[in-house]
Amino acid sequence: MSTAKKRVGILISGRGSNMMSLIAATRAPDYPAEIACVLSNRPEAEGLFKAAAEGLPTRAIDHKSFGAREGFEAELDAALRAYGVDLIACAGFMRMMTPGFVERWRDRMLNIHPSLLPAFKGLDTHARVLAAGVKLTGCTVHIVRPEVDSGPIIAQAAVPVLDTDTADSLGARVLEVEHLLYPHALSLFASGAISVSGERTILTQDAVNQANPLYWPPLS
Ligand code: GRF
């Protein structure tokens, strides 16, 4: 496994609670990644102010200032490279990406989605989970591929759906677990504990021996 810390660029559009969980995790001396910058397509994103208060470099690249998606992405790409980013962590980044951008960062860009993918891709996840009547939901950290909410899964965590749930109460229960899962998955990825094989990720033998990270909490 590599020893140099991977430099992570976090992409956000909103409140940035997952971003904060990643920032907190990277404070541990032995965490295999550090935050190089936080970028947002929305200048008013609350998370940008939180990241700046943590002393991190931040930048807003307002997608509305660009005529075409490609122009916005070229600027985003230039900023990520200027900050020396190795890996991108999307954390509530609400902008569709072109296949060209995704391919430029192939196997170097992660996302968190609040469902057990491949179920319930897209928006309004928790309301759709409730309408479907499933008894378990959860969250997924995956490597980004051009199709929305698709790509090799790094880690998932399951959360119960209660009869009394609203979309908000369920979303809050899932979010708590997201804050545990994302730092865990980024650590696995940045440390080289997993590799990508086609559309799956595979744990190295060392990582298998440490804990089974495909479950949360880890099975002992
Ligand atoms: C999270 O639920 C995440 O899974 C989804 O968008 C939400 C972002 O929340 N992609 P926050 O900005 O991290 O608080």
mmCIF file of C-alpha atoms and ligand atoms in Angstrom:
data_model
loop_
_atom_site.group_PDB
_atom_site.id
_atom_site.type_symbol
_atom_site.label_atom_id
_atom_site.label_comp_id
_atom_site.label_asym_id
_atom_site.label_seq_id
_atom_site.Cartn_x
_atom_site.Cartn_y
_atom_site.Cartn_z
ATOM 1 C CA MET A 1 0.000 0.000 0.000
ATOM 2 C CA SER A 2 1.221 3.498 -0.788
ATOM 3 C CA THR A 3 2.352 5.716 2.068
ATOM 4 C CA ALA A 4 2.007 9.246 0.620
ATOM 5 C CA LYS A 5 -1.336 10.794 1.541
ATOM 6 C CA LYS A 6 -3.685 11.163 -1.401
ATOM 7 C CA ARG A 7 -4.827 14.724 -2.040
ATOM 8 C CA VAL A 8 -8.610 14.891 -2.168
ATOM 9 C CA GLY A 9 -10.733 17.560 -3.820
ATOM 10 C CA ILE A 10 -14.257 17.618 -2.374
ATOM 11 C CA LEU A 11 -17.117 18.751 -4.623
ATOM 12 C CA ILE A 12 -20.245 20.085 -2.938
ATOM 13 C CA SER A 13 -23.386 22.035 -3.758
ATOM 14 C CA GLY A 14 -25.029 22.464 -0.365
ATOM 15 C CA ARG A 15 -24.735 22.083 3.389
ATOM 16 C CA GLY A 16 -21.657 19.851 3.320
ATOM 17 C CA SER A 17 -22.278 17.521 6.249
ATOM 18 C CA ASN A 18 -20.553 14.618 4.487
ATOM 19 C CA MET A 19 -17.717 16.971 3.621
ATOM 20 C CA MET A 20 -17.353 17.783 7.329
ATOM 21 C CA SER A 21 -17.159 14.076 8.170
ATOM 22 C CA LEU A 22 -14.337 13.683 5.632
ATOM 23 C CA ILE A 23 -12.528 16.736 6.978
ATOM 24 C CA ALA A 24 -12.776 15.356 10.522
ATOM 25 C CA ALA A 25 -11.474 11.946 9.448
ATOM 26 C CA THR A 26 -8.469 13.408 7.659
ATOM 27 C CA ARG A 27 -7.325 15.002 10.927
ATOM 28 C CA ALA A 28 -6.215 11.567 12.175
ATOM 29 C CA PRO A 29 -2.453 11.363 11.587
ATOM 30 C CA ASP A 30 -2.637 7.899 10.036
ATOM 31 C CA TYR A 31 -5.549 8.670 7.673
ATOM 32 C CA PRO A 32 -4.350 7.961 4.111
ATOM 33 C CA ALA A 33 -5.795 11.133 2.548
ATOM 34 C CA GLU A 34 -5.793 14.881 3.092
ATOM 35 C CA ILE A 35 -8.190 17.530 1.806
ATOM 36 C CA ALA A 36 -6.568 19.657 -0.892
ATOM 37 C CA CYS A 37 -9.591 21.875 -1.619
ATOM 38 C CA VAL A 38 -13.358 22.180 -1.468
ATOM 39 C CA LEU A 39 -15.070 23.355 -4.648
ATOM 40 C CA SER A 40 -18.721 24.213 -5.179
ATOM 41 C CA ASN A 41 -20.815 24.982 -8.232
ATOM 42 C CA ARG A 42 -22.994 27.162 -5.982
ATOM 43 C CA PRO A 43 -21.303 30.229 -4.486
ATOM 44 C CA GLU A 44 -23.885 30.327 -1.665
ATOM 45 C CA ALA A 45 -23.307 26.704 -0.586
ATOM 46 C CA GLU A 46 -23.218 26.562 3.208
ATOM 47 C CA GLY A 47 -20.473 23.930 3.043
ATOM 48 C CA LEU A 48 -18.044 26.383 1.430
ATOM 49 C CA PHE A 49 -18.201 28.620 4.486
ATOM 50 C CA LYS A 50 -17.795 25.642 6.822
ATOM 51 C CA ALA A 51 -14.727 24.446 4.890
ATOM 52 C CA ALA A 52 -13.173 27.924 4.938
ATOM 53 C CA ALA A 53 -13.742 28.053 8.708
ATOM 54 C CA GLU A 54 -11.774 24.789 8.904
ATOM 55 C CA GLY A 55 -8.893 26.575 7.196
ATOM 56 C CA LEU A 56 -9.228 24.743 3.881
ATOM 57 C CA PRO A 57 -8.816 26.272 0.428
ATOM 58 C CA THR A 58 -12.250 26.799 -1.131
ATOM 59 C CA ARG A 59 -13.492 28.022 -4.457
ATOM 60 C CA ALA A 60 -16.893 28.586 -6.015
ATOM 61 C CA ILE A 61 -17.160 27.947 -9.729
ATOM 62 C CA ASP A 62 -20.673 29.083 -10.549
ATOM 63 C CA HIS A 63 -22.109 26.834 -13.256
ATOM 64 C CA LYS A 64 -24.505 29.637 -14.225
ATOM 65 C CA SER A 65 -21.591 31.703 -15.543
ATOM 66 C CA PHE A 66 -20.913 29.147 -18.271
ATOM 67 C CA GLY A 67 -22.932 28.636 -21.407
ATOM 68 C CA ALA A 68 -22.104 24.965 -21.826
ATOM 69 C CA ARG A 69 -21.448 22.186 -19.334
ATOM 70 C CA GLU A 70 -18.015 21.640 -20.903
ATOM 71 C CA GLY A 71 -16.884 25.189 -20.086
ATOM 72 C CA PHE A 72 -17.842 24.760 -16.432
ATOM 73 C CA GLU A 73 -16.107 21.398 -16.274
ATOM 74 C CA ALA A 74 -12.923 22.732 -17.895
ATOM 75 C CA GLU A 75 -12.718 25.341 -15.146
ATOM 76 C CA LEU A 76 -13.434 22.728 -12.469
ATOM 77 C CA ASP A 77 -10.797 20.434 -13.917
ATOM 78 C CA ALA A 78 -8.224 23.239 -14.020
ATOM 79 C CA ALA A 79 -8.922 24.111 -10.366
ATOM 80 C CA LEU A 80 -8.607 20.480 -9.274
ATOM 81 C CA ARG A 81 -5.282 20.195 -11.058
ATOM 82 C CA ALA A 82 -4.060 23.520 -9.660
ATOM 83 C CA TYR A 83 -4.689 22.179 -6.146
ATOM 84 C CA GLY A 84 -2.768 18.993 -6.980
ATOM 85 C CA VAL A 85 -5.802 16.763 -6.491
ATOM 86 C CA ASP A 86 -5.329 12.987 -6.810
ATOM 87 C CA LEU A 87 -8.883 11.925 -5.943
ATOM 88 C CA ILE A 88 -12.274 13.622 -6.119
ATOM 89 C CA ALA A 89 -14.921 13.009 -3.437
ATOM 90 C CA CYS A 90 -18.384 14.180 -4.504
ATOM 91 C CA ALA A 91 -20.396 15.013 -1.395
ATOM 92 C CA GLY A 92 -23.818 16.297 -2.327
ATOM 93 C CA PHE A 93 -22.570 17.686 -5.652
ATOM 94 C CA MET A 94 -25.771 18.278 -7.599
ATOM 95 C CA ARG A 95 -24.439 18.773 -11.110
ATOM 96 C CA MET A 96 -24.634 16.179 -13.871
ATOM 97 C CA MET A 97 -21.210 15.498 -15.351
ATOM 98 C CA THR A 98 -20.360 14.840 -18.995
ATOM 99 C CA PRO A 99 -18.838 11.464 -19.865
ATOM 100 C CA GLY A 100 -15.696 13.362 -20.905
ATOM 101 C CA PHE A 101 -15.153 14.770 -17.410
ATOM 102 C CA VAL A 102 -15.950 11.445 -15.736
ATOM 103 C CA GLU A 103 -13.507 9.622 -18.002
ATOM 104 C CA ARG A 104 -10.738 12.147 -17.275
ATOM 105 C CA TRP A 105 -11.107 11.195 -13.601
ATOM 106 C CA ARG A 106 -11.826 7.513 -14.206
ATOM 107 C CA ASP A 107 -11.257 5.411 -11.077
ATOM 108 C CA ARG A 108 -10.259 8.571 -9.206
ATOM 109 C CA MET A 109 -13.705 9.967 -8.354
ATOM 110 C CA LEU A 110 -16.033 8.777 -5.581
ATOM 111 C CA ASN A 111 -19.628 9.634 -4.721
ATOM 112 C CA ILE A 112 -22.004 8.913 -1.862
ATOM 113 C CA HIS A 113 -25.645 8.132 -2.540
ATOM 114 C CA PRO A 114 -28.317 7.706 0.151
ATOM 115 C CA SER A 115 -29.632 4.291 -0.892
ATOM 116 C CA LEU A 116 -28.425 0.744 -1.327
ATOM 117 C CA LEU A 117 -27.460 1.014 -4.991
ATOM 118 C CA PRO A 118 -28.378 -0.077 -7.577
ATOM 119 C CA ALA A 119 -31.799 0.465 -5.961
ATOM 120 C CA PHE A 120 -33.252 3.974 -5.801
ATOM 121 C CA LYS A 121 -30.871 5.935 -8.008
ATOM 122 C CA GLY A 122 -31.651 9.610 -8.447
ATOM 123 C CA LEU A 123 -33.401 12.243 -6.366
ATOM 124 C CA ASP A 124 -36.134 12.044 -3.672
ATOM 125 C CA THR A 125 -34.643 8.748 -2.611
ATOM 126 C CA HIS A 126 -36.191 8.453 0.843
ATOM 127 C CA ALA A 127 -39.749 9.239 -0.313
ATOM 128 C CA ARG A 128 -39.413 6.569 -2.997
ATOM 129 C CA VAL A 129 -38.005 4.087 -0.478
ATOM 130 C CA LEU A 130 -41.049 4.655 1.745
ATOM 131 C CA ALA A 131 -43.464 4.362 -1.186
ATOM 132 C CA ALA A 132 -41.856 1.056 -2.219
ATOM 133 C CA GLY A 133 -42.333 -0.372 1.280
ATOM 134 C CA VAL A 134 -38.840 -1.811 1.598
ATOM 135 C CA LYS A 135 -37.708 -2.588 5.149
ATOM 136 C CA LEU A 136 -34.030 -1.836 4.670
ATOM 137 C CA THR A 137 -32.319 1.042 2.974
ATOM 138 C CA GLY A 138 -28.913 2.607 3.512
ATOM 139 C CA CYS A 139 -26.126 4.339 1.682
ATOM 140 C CA THR A 140 -23.458 3.529 -0.853
ATOM 141 C CA VAL A 141 -20.032 4.925 -1.680
ATOM 142 C CA HIS A 142 -19.099 4.127 -5.252
ATOM 143 C CA ILE A 143 -16.666 5.035 -7.985
ATOM 144 C CA VAL A 144 -18.259 7.426 -10.457
ATOM 145 C CA ARG A 145 -19.122 6.251 -13.953
ATOM 146 C CA PRO A 146 -20.907 8.332 -16.612
ATOM 147 C CA GLU A 147 -24.408 7.042 -15.794
ATOM 148 C CA VAL A 148 -25.948 8.728 -12.767
ATOM 149 C CA ASP A 149 -25.421 6.914 -9.442
ATOM 150 C CA SER A 150 -23.584 4.055 -11.133
ATOM 151 C CA GLY A 151 -20.139 2.567 -10.790
ATOM 152 C CA PRO A 152 -18.135 0.041 -8.790
ATOM 153 C CA ILE A 153 -19.333 -0.063 -5.177
ATOM 154 C CA ILE A 154 -16.701 0.474 -2.487
ATOM 155 C CA ALA A 155 -18.845 0.127 0.642
ATOM 156 C CA GLN A 156 -22.461 0.075 1.756
ATOM 157 C CA ALA A 157 -24.273 0.373 5.049
ATOM 158 C CA ALA A 158 -27.804 -0.809 5.787
ATOM 159 C CA VAL A 159 -30.337 1.179 7.812
ATOM 160 C CA PRO A 160 -33.809 -0.028 8.910
ATOM 161 C CA VAL A 161 -36.960 1.627 7.576
ATOM 162 C CA LEU A 162 -39.485 2.083 10.408
ATOM 163 C CA ASP A 163 -43.262 2.098 9.999
ATOM 164 C CA THR A 164 -43.389 5.538 11.564
ATOM 165 C CA ASP A 165 -40.791 7.061 9.223
ATOM 166 C CA THR A 166 -41.265 10.155 7.125
ATOM 167 C CA ALA A 167 -38.834 10.957 4.325
ATOM 168 C CA ASP A 168 -37.174 13.400 6.717
ATOM 169 C CA SER A 169 -36.784 11.005 9.650
ATOM 170 C CA LEU A 170 -35.487 8.273 7.368
ATOM 171 C CA GLY A 171 -33.118 10.702 5.655
ATOM 172 C CA ALA A 172 -31.721 11.778 9.016
ATOM 173 C CA ARG A 173 -31.110 8.146 10.071
ATOM 174 C CA VAL A 174 -29.357 7.386 6.777
ATOM 175 C CA LEU A 175 -27.299 10.596 6.953
ATOM 176 C CA GLU A 176 -25.865 9.633 10.345
ATOM 177 C CA VAL A 177 -24.547 6.438 8.796
ATOM 178 C CA GLU A 178 -23.315 8.260 5.683
ATOM 179 C CA HIS A 179 -21.032 10.226 7.984
ATOM 180 C CA LEU A 180 -19.431 6.961 9.136
ATOM 181 C CA LEU A 181 -19.373 5.219 5.788
ATOM 182 C CA TYR A 182 -17.784 7.891 3.601
ATOM 183 C CA PRO A 183 -14.595 8.348 5.662
ATOM 184 C CA HIS A 184 -14.333 4.567 5.898
ATOM 185 C CA ALA A 185 -14.717 4.082 2.128
ATOM 186 C CA LEU A 186 -12.354 6.927 1.248
ATOM 187 C CA SER A 187 -9.768 5.436 3.571
ATOM 188 C CA LEU A 188 -10.064 2.038 1.873
ATOM 189 C CA PHE A 189 -9.731 3.632 -1.528
ATOM 190 C CA ALA A 190 -6.925 6.076 -0.738
ATOM 191 C CA SER A 191 -4.826 3.466 1.068
ATOM 192 C CA GLY A 192 -4.943 1.088 -1.878
ATOM 193 C CA ALA A 193 -6.856 -1.502 0.169
ATOM 194 C CA ILE A 194 -9.198 -2.025 -2.752
ATOM 195 C CA SER A 195 -8.670 -2.226 -6.461
ATOM 196 C CA VAL A 196 -11.122 -1.824 -9.306
ATOM 197 C CA SER A 197 -11.832 -4.873 -11.410
ATOM 198 C CA GLY A 198 -14.318 -4.178 -14.188
ATOM 199 C CA GLU A 199 -17.478 -2.977 -12.495
ATOM 200 C CA ARG A 200 -16.551 -4.293 -9.045
ATOM 201 C CA THR A 201 -14.042 -3.384 -6.387
ATOM 202 C CA ILE A 202 -11.919 -6.054 -4.769
ATOM 203 C CA LEU A 203 -10.262 -6.003 -1.362
ATOM 204 C CA THR A 204 -6.588 -6.781 -1.058
ATOM 205 C CA GLN A 205 -5.813 -9.715 1.226
ATOM 206 C CA ASP A 206 -4.428 -7.348 3.888
ATOM 207 C CA ALA A 207 -7.698 -5.471 4.051
ATOM 208 C CA VAL A 208 -9.720 -8.673 4.242
ATOM 209 C CA ASN A 209 -7.626 -9.686 7.218
ATOM 210 C CA GLN A 210 -8.130 -6.365 9.020
ATOM 211 C CA ALA A 211 -11.914 -6.198 8.899
ATOM 212 C CA ASN A 212 -14.664 -6.847 6.446
ATOM 213 C CA PRO A 213 -15.366 -3.325 5.265
ATOM 214 C CA LEU A 214 -18.317 -4.288 3.107
ATOM 215 C CA TYR A 215 -20.542 -4.216 6.177
ATOM 216 C CA TRP A 216 -21.178 -1.445 8.606
ATOM 217 C CA PRO A 217 -20.568 -1.754 11.488
ATOM 218 C CA PRO A 218 -17.685 -4.039 10.470
ATOM 219 C CA LEU A 219 -18.268 -7.694 11.345
ATOM 220 C CA SER A 220 -15.870 -8.800 14.062
HETATM 221 C C1 GRF B 1 -26.334 13.260 1.108
HETATM 222 O O1 GRF B 1 -27.501 12.589 1.500
HETATM 223 C C2 GRF B 1 -25.615 12.499 0.039
HETATM 224 O O2 GRF B 1 -25.764 11.116 0.148
HETATM 225 C C3 GRF B 1 -26.304 12.980 -1.216
HETATM 226 O O3 GRF B 1 -26.558 14.352 -0.987
HETATM 227 C C4 GRF B 1 -26.647 14.594 0.415
HETATM 228 C C5 GRF B 1 -25.634 15.641 0.733
HETATM 229 O O4 GRF B 1 -25.726 16.083 2.060
HETATM 230 N N1 GRF B 1 -25.498 12.728 -2.376
HETATM 231 P P1 GRF B 1 -24.556 16.933 2.702
HETATM 232 O O5 GRF B 1 -24.368 18.172 1.821
HETATM 233 O O6 GRF B 1 -23.337 16.084 2.723
HETATM 234 O O7 GRF B 1 -25.031 17.305 4.058
#
